[in-house]
């Protein structure tokens, strides 16, 4: 082979190579699942997807929930934001307001037809004539309890508030607490308080016309109940966040808590006896008949208007939601992330995880509880942009703090809370 | 002067009290990092560990990017420290010796800049760095940390320069030494404790800086310890052992640097404070 021929061949190979590189679509994914084992699982999935799709390269950059509300808008404005970004319902409106989010309604419709997406998960991202994110995994709170503590006290798992209050009082003795309820200013307390509201017919923060519906007797009753149970929590619980409640439960100090899951912590730090770990629907007010809970789906938003990136995004998310892959994605944190698709809830890839198998009855109960999930500000298809700053400023937990710490009458605290919401909305 | 026994006892008790007050949280964190998970969250906390494990350190160093965060923090901290010293010394000299228009006004304006909370300038700085292509670059953190450390450093160096007799400079000047030489050969050797104090101050400020590191850095492999570590801990589920191990390792470089230059740091602060 002559030098000229060799050179031509080499050049052709290089051109072909560069041609295929040019045809590759790159997607930058930002997500907030930062713990190392979650990052590792996401990377495994990305490696598998990228290997199976040579024309697409998806890379991840884990971010922190604490900064993403400021960081993402700034990065997008400066032109160095991601193409795909995970979201929760009250985060999506912030990016939508600055025009960064693409409508994925048609794609979500196609996914729904194929996988049967959870209606409530889609609903919390559907407003203003569009669907602004693809739901990926659900989270719902339940009442987690130590079976041994309830059995020793001769108690059945409470179903109503009166049973709940009696049980909590009886379980609080000898340095142990019937329940661990937070009263800090933060999202965890917001979520816990809302569990009381949805189980007392006070789930709506807004009226249909956008005015506030927070100040009503049912909401005040819900706060009164939360404050009554909070008395049976450890003294430091007024400063708790999720991890503190879990530690209290795993150590056996708290007989019960309201939490998305306790499985991983119970397994690694609390002994790991699955037979003794109880989970139940959250008790409802005596006049109510249905157990409800706070639940919300984490989702992924498309932030690029490039058609090639949209096509790559749809290929990637379609692949991720295939039952063979979806369970592995959910089990980046086994027992915390619940499926949002009907076929995903039956997928072997989900149920074959060793930890999921061990705690199968608990996870089945979690999934059942999530069916009656609601999220403040995203109920009945009514979503108003002011919910983002109201959630961001933790008004729900501020009201509980007024009742629990300052001793304000619940009705007065709720009325003041509504005024605060109105101020924020303006 | 010989002290009476009751006074010495009182001093000893006071020292012991403050030693415990300051030392106990450190003991709690460091000893906890070697406990088994069950003991860490036990209902009755143990002051003396009843178990021993290295599993939290193994997990931290093997399964997370913590070593990368440590290296990044060291790069940013050391570079910020050196740059701060290099800028603070001549700036302080200029404010102290040179006849500049509005010298006092500028000096006070610099201190005023120190009083500004970083969050106020966060967005403008982000926009500026984005235009310069410095977002997601450790150089951005070095520039920001140096900028925020400089006002206090200049103030400290200026106070320190004030302790040096003017005659020394004048003697050197009469021998024909230009200002840079006077500064390098005469003054800097005399204010080394002050230089060390400024260096340590800049390093610690940089080591603990969170706000700008969290917003200006996008990639995981460029994060510094405070930001990267906050992510490792998790939100809904906290691995307490991992948290304690990471906190113990995070204080190690600061302890090492203090042990090397701590005496100079203390004397730098006190000497600079008293003319």
XYZ file of C-alpha atoms in Angstrom:
701
model
C 0.000 0.000 0.000
C 1.459 3.341 -1.021
C 1.921 6.239 1.322
C -0.800 8.139 -0.552
C -3.287 5.303 -0.250
C -2.529 4.861 3.419
C -2.966 8.559 4.040
C -6.282 8.629 2.186
C -7.551 5.630 4.130
C -6.479 7.144 7.432
C -8.136 10.432 6.536
C -11.325 8.629 5.538
C -11.409 6.768 8.853
C -10.810 10.003 10.742
C -13.545 11.771 8.815
C -15.934 8.900 9.385
C -15.018 8.925 13.043
C -15.476 12.649 13.364
C -18.711 12.391 11.384
C -20.146 9.892 13.834
C -18.908 12.026 16.746
C -20.647 15.048 15.264
C -23.873 13.066 14.979
C -23.801 12.257 18.677
C -26.293 14.139 20.798
C -25.051 15.050 24.242
C -27.414 15.440 27.181
C -26.325 16.859 30.499
C -28.479 15.610 33.360
C -28.628 17.380 36.692
C -30.267 15.514 39.528
C -30.320 15.928 43.269
C -29.708 12.295 44.281
C -26.254 13.024 45.679
C -25.537 10.194 48.129
C -22.713 8.132 46.596
C -24.681 4.899 46.137
C -27.389 6.745 44.203
C -24.852 8.487 41.978
C -23.238 5.111 41.343
C -26.546 3.503 40.363
C -27.433 6.367 38.033
C -24.007 6.026 36.431
C -24.523 2.304 35.903
C -27.773 3.060 34.112
C -26.220 5.824 32.036
C -23.367 3.534 31.024
C -25.851 0.884 29.936
C -27.951 3.407 28.018
C -24.974 5.056 26.331
C -23.585 1.675 25.302
C -26.925 0.706 23.761
C -27.354 4.092 22.036
C -24.083 5.159 20.406
C -25.711 8.274 18.941
C -26.567 9.676 22.405
C -24.347 10.449 25.364
C -26.005 11.231 28.680
C -23.794 12.483 31.479
C -24.762 13.338 35.044
C -23.829 16.117 37.426
C -25.372 15.559 40.859
C -26.518 18.756 42.547
C -27.828 19.624 45.997
C -31.456 20.429 46.784
C -30.215 23.177 49.074
C -28.777 25.243 46.232
C -30.627 24.184 43.136
C -33.400 26.765 43.497
C -30.835 29.560 43.026
C -28.266 27.681 40.997
C -30.411 26.357 38.151
C -31.962 29.719 37.148
C -28.548 31.392 37.330
C -26.897 28.668 35.269
C -29.670 28.727 32.669
C -29.497 32.500 32.407
C -25.739 32.280 31.883
C -26.131 29.578 29.242
C -24.423 26.772 31.105
C -27.420 24.969 32.542
C -28.287 21.318 32.021
C -30.485 19.790 29.313
C -32.361 17.604 31.771
C -33.140 18.513 35.359
C -34.932 16.575 38.055
C -37.724 18.422 39.825
C -40.374 18.258 42.458
C -43.747 19.907 41.843
C -43.002 23.206 43.587
C -39.642 23.605 41.813
C -40.973 23.220 38.268
C -43.036 26.477 38.292
C -39.914 28.504 39.133
C -38.138 27.398 35.975
C -41.317 27.539 33.953
C -41.760 31.190 34.960
C -38.404 32.060 33.391
C -39.337 30.198 30.209
C -36.745 27.496 30.589
C -38.967 24.406 30.628
C -40.297 22.622 27.566
C -43.808 21.210 27.353
C -43.609 17.405 27.277
C -47.368 16.761 27.172
C -47.378 14.675 23.989
C -44.487 12.543 25.213
C -46.098 12.010 28.623
C -49.321 10.999 26.844
C -47.423 8.370 24.872
C -45.720 7.081 28.025
C -49.071 6.961 29.805
C -50.559 4.886 27.012
C -47.684 2.447 27.237
C -46.958 2.240 30.971
C -50.075 3.696 32.676
C -48.615 6.598 34.631
C -50.013 7.446 38.065
C -52.617 10.168 37.464
C -51.713 12.223 40.551
C -48.049 12.192 39.501
C -48.866 13.650 36.090
C -51.419 16.085 37.527
C -48.890 17.898 39.697
C -46.931 18.895 36.598
C -49.961 19.666 34.410
C -51.076 23.293 34.248
C -51.112 26.280 31.922
C -52.054 24.024 28.995
C -48.971 21.891 29.246
C -47.175 19.108 31.077
C -43.847 20.408 32.305
C -42.046 17.289 33.447
C -42.111 13.517 33.109
C -42.827 11.857 36.479
C -40.133 9.355 37.406
C -40.642 8.199 40.979
C -43.121 8.729 43.749
C -42.718 9.359 47.447
C -45.515 9.038 49.995
C -45.550 9.284 53.761
C -46.815 6.532 56.025
C -47.050 5.853 59.735
C -43.998 3.771 60.621
C -44.125 1.973 63.952
C -42.366 -0.615 66.067
C -44.687 -3.611 66.240
C -43.093 -4.726 69.491
C -43.851 -1.433 71.242
C -47.510 -1.540 70.243
C -47.867 -5.225 71.175
C -46.224 -4.688 74.548
C -48.683 -1.890 75.307
C -51.628 -3.980 74.091
C -52.390 -1.509 71.348
C -53.696 -1.979 67.847
C -52.449 0.253 65.084
C -54.564 3.436 65.262
C -56.925 4.234 62.440
C -58.573 7.402 63.755
C -57.245 10.461 65.531
C -58.819 9.574 68.860
C -57.207 6.120 68.732
C -53.950 7.716 67.655
C -53.878 10.192 70.509
C -54.698 7.514 73.097
C -52.041 5.162 71.732
C -49.381 7.876 71.597
C -50.062 8.883 75.179
C -49.873 5.299 76.412
C -46.631 4.601 74.535
C -44.908 7.620 76.058
C -43.226 6.286 79.177
C -39.872 5.274 80.633
C -37.806 7.547 78.427
C -39.578 6.453 75.244
C -41.894 8.531 73.146
C -45.125 7.515 71.474
C -44.320 9.460 68.367
C -41.582 11.621 66.892
C -43.154 14.675 65.291
C -41.078 17.642 64.153
C -41.888 21.296 64.759
C -38.935 22.852 62.952
C -39.161 25.416 60.216
C -38.570 23.317 57.164
C -39.959 21.089 54.478
C -40.184 18.012 56.696
C -42.508 19.774 59.120
C -44.502 21.226 56.199
C -45.033 17.702 54.938
C -45.934 16.253 58.336
C -48.436 19.026 59.042
C -50.064 18.532 55.666
C -50.660 14.890 56.585
C -52.965 16.105 59.346
C -54.724 18.492 56.981
C -55.395 15.922 54.263
C -56.798 13.531 56.832
C -59.255 16.130 58.081
C -60.708 17.444 54.825
C -58.424 20.495 54.737
C -56.256 19.636 51.757
C -56.951 22.813 49.753
C -54.713 25.834 50.173
C -56.428 27.690 47.351
C -59.968 28.290 46.191
C -60.715 27.830 42.511
C -60.322 31.573 41.903
C -56.816 31.663 43.397
C -57.798 33.173 46.753
C -56.612 31.336 49.815
C -58.663 28.630 51.528
C -56.148 27.910 54.274
C -57.942 29.790 57.058
C -60.798 27.479 57.963
C -61.885 25.471 61.035
C -60.719 22.154 59.566
C -57.177 23.459 59.137
C -57.199 24.801 62.704
C -58.373 21.393 63.993
C -55.554 19.743 62.072
C -52.973 22.005 63.703
C -54.512 21.417 67.111
C -54.180 17.670 66.616
C -50.592 17.947 65.399
C -49.726 20.067 68.425
C -51.465 17.624 70.778
C -49.373 14.724 69.469
C -46.216 16.798 69.393
C -46.329 16.865 73.198
C -45.471 13.164 73.135
C -42.346 13.703 71.044
C -38.769 14.068 72.332
C -37.917 17.556 73.635
C -35.481 18.263 70.790
C -38.038 17.413 68.097
C -38.813 21.092 67.562
C -35.564 21.228 65.584
C -35.883 18.000 63.652
C -35.544 17.194 59.998
C -36.009 13.836 58.261
C -32.769 12.277 59.471
C -33.371 13.128 63.122
C -36.781 11.472 63.132
C -35.350 8.385 61.480
C -32.558 8.156 64.045
C -35.094 8.415 66.866
C -37.140 5.647 65.318
C -34.208 3.380 64.445
C -32.838 3.656 67.993
C -36.209 2.636 69.421
C -36.658 5.900 71.296
C -39.683 6.799 69.198
C -42.371 4.160 68.875
C -43.634 5.714 65.655
C -42.931 8.468 63.163
C -44.396 9.907 59.978
C -41.873 9.349 57.246
C -41.473 8.439 53.582
C -39.492 5.369 54.538
C -37.317 4.079 57.330
C -36.225 0.888 55.613
C -32.586 1.638 54.802
C -31.883 3.240 58.169
C -33.773 0.500 60.029
C -31.791 -2.114 58.115
C -28.370 -0.566 58.667
C -28.757 1.119 62.038
C -31.879 -0.260 63.701
C -31.322 -3.996 63.829
C -32.964 -4.896 60.528
C -35.625 -7.321 61.788
C -38.214 -6.930 59.040
C -40.888 -8.786 61.005
C -40.872 -6.092 63.686
C -41.126 -3.101 61.368
C -44.664 -1.867 60.968
C -46.072 0.537 58.399
C -49.655 1.701 58.164
C -51.804 4.393 56.576
C -51.819 7.671 58.466
C -54.845 7.859 60.826
C -57.687 10.158 59.774
C -59.939 12.460 61.804
C -62.826 10.723 63.486
C -65.365 12.203 61.102
C -63.467 11.154 58.003
C -63.461 7.798 56.254
C -60.374 7.714 54.045
C -56.692 7.577 54.871
C -54.810 10.175 52.863
C -51.183 11.189 52.779
C -48.786 13.683 51.340
C -47.230 12.299 48.189
C -45.387 13.770 45.306
C -43.580 12.551 42.263
C -40.067 13.549 41.397
C -39.843 14.195 37.703
C -37.474 15.192 34.946
C -37.786 18.427 32.976
C -36.496 19.069 29.474
C -34.729 22.432 29.366
C -33.442 22.473 25.805
C -35.469 23.535 22.766
C -33.073 21.776 20.404
C -35.126 19.161 18.452
C -32.209 16.712 18.455
C -31.941 16.971 22.236
C -35.687 16.516 22.616
C -35.492 13.340 20.531
C -32.558 12.099 22.607
C -34.411 12.994 25.831
C -37.441 10.982 24.735
C -35.264 8.023 23.779
C -33.504 8.140 27.144
C -36.612 8.482 29.304
C -38.473 5.827 27.299
C -35.559 3.476 27.903
C -35.439 4.351 31.616
C -39.145 3.622 32.131
C -38.954 0.225 30.465
C -39.746 -2.293 33.243
C -36.407 -4.060 32.704
C -34.527 -0.855 33.607
C -36.995 1.059 35.741
C -36.701 -1.095 38.861
C -32.953 -0.659 38.915
C -33.472 3.091 38.734
C -36.007 3.101 41.593
C -33.765 0.914 43.709
C -30.976 3.446 43.776
C -32.581 3.939 47.204
C -34.534 0.750 47.933
C -37.737 1.284 49.814
C -37.840 5.052 49.288
C -38.630 5.623 45.643
C -41.934 4.167 44.496
C -43.000 3.419 40.923
C -45.191 5.856 38.998
C -46.039 3.350 36.275
C -48.365 0.373 36.543
C -45.957 -1.983 34.809
C -43.084 -0.636 36.901
C -44.954 -1.597 40.080
C -44.948 -5.213 38.861
C -41.453 -5.232 37.361
C -39.050 -7.958 38.397
C -36.264 -5.400 38.241
C -37.987 -3.605 41.122
C -39.012 -6.541 43.290
C -35.833 -8.583 42.816
C -33.673 -6.223 44.835
C -32.642 -8.049 48.045
C -33.750 -5.232 50.350
C -37.064 -4.842 48.533
C -37.653 -8.579 48.832
C -36.883 -8.500 52.537
C -39.287 -5.639 53.191
C -41.840 -6.558 50.541
C -44.945 -6.301 52.796
C -43.889 -2.845 53.965
C -43.232 -1.628 50.413
C -46.568 -2.995 49.217
C -48.250 -1.002 51.991
C -46.279 2.114 50.994
C -47.441 1.764 47.397
C -51.045 1.258 48.546
C -50.829 4.354 50.779
C -49.469 6.442 47.914
C -52.677 5.896 45.946
C -54.381 8.549 48.098
C -51.526 11.015 47.874
C -51.872 14.798 47.656
C -49.495 17.728 47.693
C -50.191 21.201 49.030
C -50.779 23.642 46.232
C -51.235 20.927 43.610
C -54.659 19.514 44.377
C -57.732 19.300 42.152
C -55.771 20.501 39.139
C -55.451 23.962 40.668
C -51.871 25.174 40.617
C -50.934 28.766 41.281
C -47.377 30.133 40.939
C -47.396 31.558 44.479
C -47.174 28.045 45.900
C -43.450 27.987 45.082
C -42.468 30.889 47.410
C -45.030 29.816 50.021
C -43.463 26.374 50.072
C -39.984 27.881 49.934
C -40.682 29.983 53.024
C -42.214 27.040 54.894
C -45.372 28.811 55.953
C -47.087 25.564 56.986
C -44.358 24.811 59.496
C -44.222 28.428 60.661
C -47.845 28.078 61.726
C -47.106 24.881 63.647
C -44.208 26.584 65.372
C -46.525 29.378 66.447
C -48.868 26.822 68.009
C -46.291 24.451 69.536
C -43.517 26.827 70.575
C -45.275 30.169 71.083
C -48.513 28.688 72.409
C -50.708 30.612 69.951
C -54.282 29.385 69.599
C -54.469 27.176 66.454
C -57.307 29.203 64.892
C -55.387 32.464 65.375
C -52.164 30.917 64.094
C -53.911 29.618 60.987
C -55.500 33.016 60.341
C -52.084 34.657 60.645
C -50.678 31.981 58.356
C -53.171 32.887 55.662
C -52.236 36.561 55.935
C -48.598 35.541 55.547
C -49.453 33.527 52.438
C -51.294 36.510 50.977
C -48.294 38.736 51.651
C -45.942 36.287 49.956
C -48.301 35.885 46.991
C -48.343 39.646 46.459
C 4.855 37.191 90.709
C 3.920 34.091 92.629
C 0.205 33.285 92.588
C -1.684 32.031 95.607
C -2.960 28.426 95.688
C -6.675 29.333 95.561
C -6.054 31.578 92.550
C -4.105 28.864 90.764
C -6.856 26.374 91.526
C -9.454 28.770 90.189
C -7.426 29.271 87.028
C -6.974 25.524 86.612
C -10.705 24.872 87.018
C -11.520 27.655 84.580
C -9.084 26.275 82.026
C -10.482 22.784 82.505
C -14.023 24.075 82.061
C -13.203 25.797 78.780
C -11.128 22.847 77.630
C -14.131 20.586 78.109
C -16.512 23.111 76.605
C -14.431 23.415 73.453
C -13.054 19.898 73.348
C -16.170 17.841 74.027
C -17.897 18.500 70.692
C -14.683 17.539 68.905
C -14.391 14.417 71.036
C -18.014 13.587 70.315
C -17.518 13.886 66.556
C -14.185 12.095 66.354
C -15.028 9.256 68.758
C -18.442 8.843 67.111
C -16.820 8.359 63.738
C -15.323 5.095 65.033
C -18.544 3.743 66.576
C -20.866 1.207 65.009
C -24.071 2.753 63.568
C -26.245 1.318 66.340
C -24.084 2.931 69.004
C -24.084 6.303 67.260
C -27.874 6.585 67.392
C -28.318 4.685 70.670
C -30.947 6.024 73.072
C -28.308 6.474 75.771
C -25.285 8.132 74.192
C -21.837 6.825 75.111
C -19.020 9.225 75.853
C -16.444 6.455 75.638
C -16.973 4.272 72.545
C -18.191 0.753 73.247
C -17.454 -0.395 69.710
C -14.817 0.272 67.096
C -15.090 0.316 63.334
C -13.412 1.932 60.368
C -16.379 1.238 58.106
C -17.454 4.879 57.931
C -14.005 6.010 56.797
C -13.772 3.143 54.328
C -17.127 4.085 52.842
C -16.245 7.767 52.766
C -12.930 7.276 51.032
C -13.813 4.345 48.787
C -17.404 4.930 47.767
C -17.636 8.688 47.576
C -15.805 11.541 45.902
C -14.695 12.892 49.277
C -10.934 12.558 48.482
C -11.513 14.650 45.346
C -13.330 17.273 47.405
C -10.406 17.335 49.857
C -7.872 17.883 47.077
C -10.008 20.649 45.541
C -10.363 22.363 48.911
C -6.619 22.180 49.476
C -5.899 23.663 46.036
C -8.401 26.477 46.537
C -7.380 27.092 50.158
C -3.636 27.184 49.549
C -3.910 29.261 46.373
C -6.281 31.733 48.053
C -3.953 31.935 51.022
C -0.843 32.644 48.930
C -2.625 35.131 46.692
C -4.100 36.950 49.675
C -0.674 37.331 51.274
C 0.897 38.490 48.006
C -1.749 41.184 47.604
C -2.302 42.147 51.239
C 1.315 42.935 52.071
C 1.954 45.561 49.345
C -1.583 46.924 49.695
C -1.173 47.359 53.441
C 2.219 49.003 52.894
C 0.720 51.385 50.378
C -2.066 52.326 52.780
C 0.367 52.782 55.620
C 3.356 54.561 54.058
C 2.598 55.951 50.640
C 1.140 59.379 50.099
C -1.982 58.607 48.109
C -4.941 60.886 47.447
C -7.960 59.855 49.552
C -5.822 57.271 51.332
C -7.876 57.201 54.532
C -11.135 57.194 52.589
C -10.037 54.244 50.471
C -8.823 52.407 53.540
C -12.204 52.767 55.205
C -13.994 51.828 51.989
C -12.069 48.561 51.942
C -13.252 47.728 55.435
C -16.765 48.619 54.364
C -16.486 46.051 51.581
C -15.677 43.456 54.243
C -19.021 44.144 55.889
C -20.998 43.202 52.746
C -22.697 39.811 52.936
C -21.560 37.638 50.047
C -25.072 36.735 49.024
C -25.705 40.308 47.864
C -23.053 40.055 45.170
C -23.639 36.405 44.335
C -25.736 36.905 41.203
C -23.616 39.733 39.716
C -20.462 37.715 40.333
C -22.054 34.668 38.728
C -22.941 36.714 35.639
C -19.468 38.200 35.462
C -17.725 34.859 35.804
C -20.073 33.292 33.270
C -18.975 35.919 30.736
C -15.345 35.235 31.556
C -15.839 31.486 31.269
C -14.895 30.971 34.901
C -18.051 29.208 36.079
C -17.245 25.641 37.090
C -13.601 26.557 37.470
C -11.609 26.431 40.715
C -9.968 29.702 39.723
C -13.313 31.398 40.295
C -13.308 30.255 43.931
C -9.704 31.352 44.395
C -10.558 34.844 43.097
C -13.714 35.121 45.228
C -12.081 33.816 48.396
C -9.118 36.141 47.959
C -11.435 39.079 47.334
C -13.372 38.432 50.515
C -10.280 37.744 52.625
C -8.343 40.793 51.440
C -10.066 43.649 53.340
C -9.513 42.133 56.781
C -6.036 40.956 55.759
C -5.011 44.457 54.632
C -6.358 45.908 57.860
C -4.413 43.335 59.879
C -1.193 43.819 57.919
C -1.433 47.594 58.165
C -1.761 47.393 61.938
C 1.221 45.119 61.959
C 3.363 47.404 59.814
C 2.661 50.169 62.284
C 4.749 48.341 64.903
C 7.951 48.655 62.818
C 10.076 51.748 63.449
C 10.221 54.099 60.483
C 13.967 54.526 61.045
C 14.598 51.061 59.615
C 13.012 51.976 56.309
C 14.738 55.362 56.179
C 18.129 53.788 56.806
C 17.537 51.363 53.925
C 16.322 54.168 51.698
C 19.443 56.209 52.441
C 21.464 53.206 51.314
C 19.647 53.433 47.988
C 17.136 50.594 48.382
C 13.978 51.062 46.298
C 10.534 50.493 47.866
C 10.043 46.892 46.612
C 13.413 45.915 48.054
C 12.633 47.604 51.369
C 9.395 45.758 51.504
C 10.873 42.383 50.583
C 14.188 42.526 52.434
C 13.422 44.683 55.475
C 9.744 44.697 56.304
C 8.450 41.263 55.340
C 10.989 39.378 57.478
C 9.944 41.530 60.435
C 6.244 40.921 59.973
C 6.384 37.191 59.306
C 3.987 36.396 62.168
C 1.529 38.787 60.524
C 2.050 37.124 57.158
C 1.378 33.745 58.762
C -1.737 35.107 60.447
C -3.072 36.438 57.159
C -2.254 33.179 55.405
C -4.035 31.054 58.002
C -7.000 33.414 58.074
C -7.338 33.252 54.288
C -6.960 29.480 54.286
C -9.641 28.900 56.910
C -12.019 31.369 55.248
C -11.570 29.496 51.996
C -11.796 26.056 53.626
C -15.188 26.786 55.140
C -16.669 28.867 52.306
C -19.956 27.388 51.124
C -22.110 29.917 49.300
C -19.977 30.686 46.267
C -18.599 27.158 46.062
C -22.138 25.824 45.881
C -23.249 28.119 43.078
C -20.124 28.734 40.987
C -19.129 25.076 40.745
C -21.315 22.773 38.689
C -19.313 19.560 38.337
C -18.967 17.005 41.067
C -15.254 16.578 40.404
C -14.604 20.258 41.120
C -16.528 20.559 44.383
C -14.891 21.554 47.627
C -15.415 19.755 50.932
C -18.300 21.807 52.417
C -20.467 21.518 49.311
C -19.547 18.006 48.268
C -19.905 16.694 51.788
C -23.345 18.255 52.212
C -24.457 16.220 49.221
C -22.959 12.966 50.434
C -24.860 13.130 53.703
C -28.243 13.007 51.993
C -31.538 14.639 52.747
C -34.169 12.106 53.759
C -31.820 9.528 55.174
C -28.705 10.517 57.045
C -25.800 8.146 57.409
C -24.592 9.457 60.754
C -21.341 7.471 60.689
C -20.467 8.890 57.292
C -21.300 12.369 58.534
C -19.049 12.060 61.575
C -16.174 10.552 59.578
C -16.396 13.313 56.997
C -16.523 16.004 59.671
C -13.475 14.506 61.407
C -11.462 14.428 58.186
C -12.567 17.943 57.265
C -10.983 19.456 60.342
C -7.717 17.568 59.909
C -5.985 19.918 57.400
C -6.939 22.937 59.502
C -5.531 21.279 62.618
C -2.303 20.417 60.795
C -1.856 23.939 59.482
C -2.603 25.413 62.900
C -0.101 23.098 64.527
C 2.547 24.306 62.072
C 1.877 28.032 62.155
C -0.528 28.439 65.066
C 1.946 30.208 67.313
C 2.710 32.718 64.578
C -1.002 33.159 63.965
C -1.719 34.008 67.595
C 1.259 36.324 67.915
C 0.305 37.894 64.583
C -3.141 38.712 65.860
C -1.984 40.062 69.179
C 1.082 41.928 67.879
C -0.963 43.550 65.177
C -3.589 44.563 67.667
C -1.199 46.428 70.010
C 0.987 49.129 68.551
